[in-house]
Short mmCIF file of C-alpha atoms and ligand atoms in Angstrom, two decimals:
data_model
loop_
_atom_site.label_atom_id
_atom_site.label_comp_id
_atom_site.label_asym_id
_atom_site.label_seq_id
_atom_site.Cartn_x
_atom_site.Cartn_y
_atom_site.Cartn_z
CA MET A 1 -10.82 -3.63 15.93
CA GLY A 2 -8.77 -6.61 18.09
CA LYS A 3 -5.62 -5.99 19.40
CA ASP A 4 -2.27 -6.73 17.94
CA VAL A 5 1.33 -6.23 18.04
CA ILE A 6 3.54 -4.16 15.39
CA VAL A 7 6.52 -4.84 14.75
CA ALA A 8 9.03 -1.31 14.30
CA CYS A 9 10.94 -2.51 11.55
CA ASP A 10 13.57 0.20 12.00
CA PHE A 11 15.99 -0.55 9.90
CA GLY A 12 18.62 1.46 7.37
CA SER A 13 17.65 -0.12 4.49
CA GLY A 14 15.00 -1.93 3.07
CA ALA A 15 17.23 -5.41 2.47
CA GLU A 16 17.97 -5.62 5.79
CA ALA A 17 14.61 -5.27 6.62
CA LEU A 18 12.84 -7.66 3.73
CA ALA A 19 15.68 -10.07 5.38
CA PHE A 20 14.77 -9.18 8.62
CA LEU A 21 10.23 -10.46 7.82
CA ASP A 22 12.50 -13.75 5.39
CA ARG A 23 12.44 -14.87 9.26
CA PHE A 24 8.34 -14.95 8.80
CA PRO A 25 7.73 -17.76 5.60
CA GLY A 26 4.43 -18.62 8.12
CA GLY A 27 2.06 -18.31 9.86
CA ARG A 28 0.95 -15.24 11.24
CA LYS A 29 2.46 -12.42 9.24
CA PRO A 30 3.79 -9.02 11.54
CA PHE A 31 2.22 -6.18 11.92
CA VAL A 32 5.65 -3.99 10.49
CA LYS A 33 5.67 -0.11 10.85
CA ILE A 34 7.93 1.27 8.56
CA GLY A 35 9.07 4.67 9.82
CA MET A 36 11.40 8.04 8.67
CA GLU A 37 14.95 5.89 8.59
CA LEU A 38 13.56 3.30 5.56
CA PHE A 39 11.29 5.85 4.02
CA TYR A 40 13.10 7.48 2.96
CA ALA A 41 15.73 5.27 2.28
CA GLU A 42 13.98 3.03 0.14
CA GLY A 43 10.92 5.25 -1.00
CA PRO A 44 7.53 4.08 -1.80
CA ASP A 45 9.05 0.83 -2.93
CA ILE A 46 9.54 -0.82 0.18
CA VAL A 47 5.90 -0.13 1.32
CA ARG A 48 4.86 -1.77 -1.57
CA GLN A 49 7.52 -4.67 -1.59
CA ILE A 50 6.70 -5.18 1.85
CA LYS A 51 2.89 -4.76 1.47
CA ASP A 52 2.73 -7.46 -1.75
CA ARG A 53 4.03 -10.46 1.05
CA GLY A 54 0.86 -10.18 3.14
CA HIS A 55 1.36 -8.28 5.89
CA ARG A 56 -0.09 -4.80 7.57
CA ILE A 57 2.01 -1.57 7.21
CA PHE A 58 1.91 1.73 9.74
CA LEU A 59 3.71 4.29 8.15
CA ASP A 60 4.61 5.92 10.38
CA LEU A 61 6.06 9.82 9.23
CA LYS A 62 3.98 12.01 11.48
CA LEU A 63 2.74 14.68 9.10
CA HIS A 64 3.19 18.52 10.31
CA ASP A 65 2.06 21.90 7.69
CA ILE A 66 -0.24 23.54 6.50
CA PRO A 67 -4.05 21.69 6.04
CA ASN A 68 -3.56 21.73 2.09
CA THR A 69 -0.33 20.49 1.54
CA VAL A 70 -1.56 17.18 4.13
CA LYS A 71 -4.31 16.49 2.31
CA LYS A 72 -2.69 16.25 -0.47
CA ALA A 73 0.74 14.14 0.91
CA MET A 74 -2.48 11.63 2.33
CA ALA A 75 -4.01 10.88 -0.56
CA VAL A 76 -0.99 10.11 -1.68
CA LEU A 77 -0.20 8.28 0.73
CA SER A 78 -4.02 6.32 0.16
CA ARG A 79 -2.79 5.49 -2.86
CA LEU A 80 -0.33 3.49 -1.31
CA ASP A 81 -2.38 1.07 0.52
CA VAL A 82 -1.49 0.69 3.89
CA ASP A 83 -3.45 -0.12 7.08
CA MET A 84 -2.28 3.02 8.87
CA VAL A 85 -0.40 6.88 8.80
CA ASN A 86 -0.12 9.76 11.32
CA LEU A 87 -0.11 12.97 11.96
CA HIS A 88 0.69 15.30 15.01
CA ALA A 89 -2.26 16.80 15.99
CA ALA A 90 0.07 20.20 17.14
CA GLY A 91 -1.63 20.75 13.00
CA ALA A 92 -4.57 21.55 15.18
CA GLY A 93 -8.06 20.69 13.95
CA GLU A 94 -8.05 22.35 10.94
CA MET A 95 -5.18 19.97 9.62
CA MET A 96 -6.19 16.92 11.23
CA ARG A 97 -9.72 17.61 8.78
CA ALA A 98 -7.69 18.46 6.12
CA ALA A 99 -5.98 14.91 5.95
CA ARG A 100 -8.79 12.13 6.59
CA GLU A 101 -10.33 14.27 3.77
CA GLY A 102 -7.36 13.06 1.33
CA LEU A 103 -6.55 9.75 2.78
CA THR A 104 -10.03 8.91 1.84
CA ARG A 105 -10.64 6.99 -0.79
CA PRO A 106 -12.12 7.23 -3.68
CA ASP A 107 -14.79 3.99 -2.59
CA GLY A 108 -15.02 5.49 0.97
CA THR A 109 -12.36 3.58 2.34
CA ARG A 110 -9.53 4.79 4.24
CA PRO A 111 -5.66 4.28 6.60
CA LEU A 112 -6.52 4.34 9.88
CA LEU A 113 -5.23 8.19 11.06
CA ILE A 114 -3.97 8.45 14.30
CA ALA A 115 -1.94 11.66 16.03
CA VAL A 116 0.71 12.03 17.64
CA THR A 117 -0.27 14.70 20.53
CA GLN A 118 3.47 15.14 22.02
CA LEU A 119 6.60 12.63 21.20
CA THR A 120 7.46 11.27 24.81
CA SER A 121 10.92 12.14 24.15
CA THR A 122 9.92 15.80 25.12
CA SER A 123 9.77 16.74 28.65
CA GLN A 124 8.08 18.59 31.02
CA GLU A 125 10.51 20.93 31.34
CA GLN A 126 11.00 21.54 26.84
CA LEU A 127 7.29 21.53 26.83
CA GLU A 128 7.18 24.81 29.32
CA LYS A 129 10.42 27.29 27.88
CA GLU A 130 11.01 25.72 24.41
CA LEU A 131 6.89 25.06 23.93
CA TYR A 132 5.59 27.74 25.29
CA ILE A 133 3.47 25.71 27.07
CA PRO A 134 2.28 26.10 30.78
CA ARG A 135 0.21 22.98 31.61
CA PRO A 136 1.25 19.81 32.79
CA MET A 137 2.11 17.00 30.60
CA GLU A 138 -1.00 14.43 30.59
CA ASP A 139 -3.86 17.96 30.79
CA VAL A 140 -1.87 18.17 26.82
CA VAL A 141 -1.86 15.06 26.14
CA ALA A 142 -5.42 14.36 27.13
CA GLY A 143 -6.18 17.85 25.22
CA TYR A 144 -4.45 17.15 22.27
CA ALA A 145 -6.35 13.19 21.61
CA LYS A 146 -9.90 15.05 22.31
CA ASN A 147 -8.49 17.89 19.28
CA ALA A 148 -7.84 15.11 17.56
CA ARG A 149 -10.92 12.16 17.82
CA ASP A 150 -13.82 15.50 16.88
CA ALA A 151 -11.35 15.87 13.84
CA GLY A 152 -13.10 12.17 12.78
CA LEU A 153 -9.24 10.67 14.02
CA ASP A 154 -9.37 6.95 15.34
CA GLY A 155 -6.77 7.09 17.85
CA VAL A 156 -3.34 8.58 19.03
CA VAL A 157 -0.11 7.17 19.21
CA CYS A 158 0.84 7.72 23.50
CA SER A 159 3.11 6.02 26.12
CA PRO A 160 1.38 2.58 27.48
CA LEU A 161 1.00 4.16 30.97
CA GLU A 162 -1.46 6.71 29.11
CA ALA A 163 -3.81 4.42 27.83
CA GLY A 164 -6.26 4.19 30.97
CA ARG A 165 -6.34 8.20 30.61
CA ILE A 166 -6.70 8.35 27.35
CA HIS A 167 -9.73 5.88 27.20
CA GLU A 168 -11.67 7.93 30.11
CA VAL A 169 -11.19 11.36 28.32
CA CYS A 170 -11.93 10.13 24.68
CA GLY A 171 -13.81 7.02 24.87
CA ALA A 172 -13.07 3.15 24.36
CA GLY A 173 -13.34 3.35 21.38
CA PHE A 174 -10.82 5.57 21.11
CA LEU A 175 -7.53 3.38 19.54
CA THR A 176 -3.83 3.57 21.90
CA VAL A 177 -1.31 2.38 19.92
CA THR A 178 1.68 2.11 22.08
CA PRO A 179 5.54 2.05 21.68
CA GLY A 180 8.19 1.63 24.69
CA VAL A 181 7.27 -1.93 25.71
CA ARG A 182 9.64 -4.13 26.94
CA PHE A 183 9.96 -7.79 28.31
CA PRO A 184 10.29 -7.99 31.92
CA ASP A 185 13.64 -9.26 31.40
CA ALA A 186 15.33 -7.31 29.24
CA GLU A 187 16.84 -4.32 28.67
CA LYS A 188 15.06 -1.26 28.70
CA ASP A 189 17.43 0.30 25.78
CA ASP A 190 16.68 3.96 26.05
CA GLN A 191 13.31 4.59 26.19
CA THR A 192 11.92 5.23 30.38
CA ARG A 193 8.31 4.98 30.52
CA ILE A 194 7.41 1.29 29.69
CA THR A 195 5.78 -1.73 30.57
CA THR A 196 5.15 -5.56 29.26
CA PRO A 197 2.46 -6.57 26.92
CA ALA A 198 0.94 -8.42 29.68
CA GLY A 199 0.79 -4.91 30.96
CA ALA A 200 0.63 -3.18 28.52
CA LYS A 201 -3.32 -5.08 27.84
CA ALA A 202 -3.76 -4.99 31.08
CA ILE A 203 -4.21 -1.04 30.95
CA GLY A 204 -6.14 -1.73 27.80
CA SER A 205 -3.79 -0.50 24.68
CA ASP A 206 -5.27 -1.50 21.26
CA TYR A 207 -1.75 -1.94 19.09
CA ILE A 208 1.84 -2.41 21.43
CA VAL A 209 5.10 -1.68 19.28
CA VAL A 210 7.37 -3.07 19.57
CA GLY A 211 10.73 -2.34 18.01
CA ARG A 212 13.99 -4.54 20.03
CA PRO A 213 13.09 -7.03 22.01
CA VAL A 214 12.16 -8.57 18.48
CA THR A 215 13.70 -6.91 15.41
CA LYS A 216 17.61 -7.39 18.18
CA ALA A 217 16.05 -10.86 18.96
CA ALA A 218 18.53 -13.82 18.64
CA ASP A 219 14.82 -15.93 17.66
CA PRO A 220 13.04 -12.94 16.51
CA VAL A 221 10.10 -14.65 15.56
CA ALA A 222 10.22 -16.32 18.53
CA ALA A 223 10.14 -13.35 21.08
CA TYR A 224 7.48 -12.09 18.28
CA GLU A 225 5.17 -14.50 19.91
CA ARG A 226 5.81 -14.41 22.99
CA CYS A 227 4.65 -10.29 22.13
CA ILE A 228 1.19 -12.41 20.65
CA ALA A 229 1.02 -15.05 23.29
CA GLU A 230 1.55 -11.84 26.41
CA PHE A 231 -0.96 -9.15 24.53
CA VAL A 232 -3.09 -10.97 22.20
CA GLY A 233 -3.67 -14.07 24.03
O1 C5P B 301 13.03 -0.69 19.66
P1 C5P B 301 11.91 0.37 20.49
O2 C5P B 301 10.97 -1.06 21.06
O3 C5P B 301 11.75 1.22 21.97
O4 C5P B 301 11.06 0.94 19.28
C1 C5P B 301 9.73 1.79 19.61
C2 C5P B 301 9.81 2.25 18.19
O5 C5P B 301 8.79 3.23 18.61
C3 C5P B 301 10.24 3.37 17.64
O6 C5P B 301 10.09 3.13 16.00
C4 C5P B 301 10.76 4.18 17.83
O7 C5P B 301 11.09 5.69 17.23
C5 C5P B 301 8.61 4.34 18.00
N1 C5P B 301 8.36 5.00 18.74
C6 C5P B 301 9.06 5.79 20.15
N2 C5P B 301 7.59 6.69 21.18
C7 C5P B 301 7.16 7.15 20.95
C8 C5P B 301 7.13 7.33 19.51
C9 C5P B 301 7.17 6.48 18.31
O8 C5P B 301 9.11 4.85 20.42
N3 C5P B 301 6.31 7.61 21.71
#
């Protein structure tokens, strides 16, 4: 399992997403993240179209429901032949194990299954006062990551700054998929806990998720190649 750069295709329509991907005709095909916006706008067809163009796909739908419902939904997603899917670790161990079972295809293969621990938009204050979890955020994130590992998941989505601690707690083979990456000379946008592609590599991220630094770049292919050069090397 090599390190890779996942490009967040945060577009509101399939036409925009495909026009963006048209800019990568040859060479390395980006690993693409399809999130709720694009999936809810276009449905499973956009996943098939992007897959047919030879891209690997992280389907970022963050499932969270009762175990039986998640298991059945994951079985449907496994038939889309995506490479990575995710869920909320807050659904607890039984839900995560059910998800893994549902995701496993009849031939025993399955996409990578990744857990969201706590959303990076959640503050310490919200954690304590609204989610009623009176513990330091980093302990909660590490505890949820351990739960995900114990349920047989492959890794977690986390801030690149948390990747080192997650590897310490869950082992080097447990994957860290990290958004919040910016070039040193660029806008932070609304991200706060950020690092550069080279910084994420040094901390030990396995996959970086990069959106606007590539999608909004004047030359998206050059920006993507720069991420690859700095992160994958
Ligand atoms: O444009 P930018 O590089 O900030 O995009 C990062 C992508 O990663 C977006 O699709 C965003 O929704 C996603 N993400 C994130 N932080 C998380 C989880 C997902 O930025 N904690």
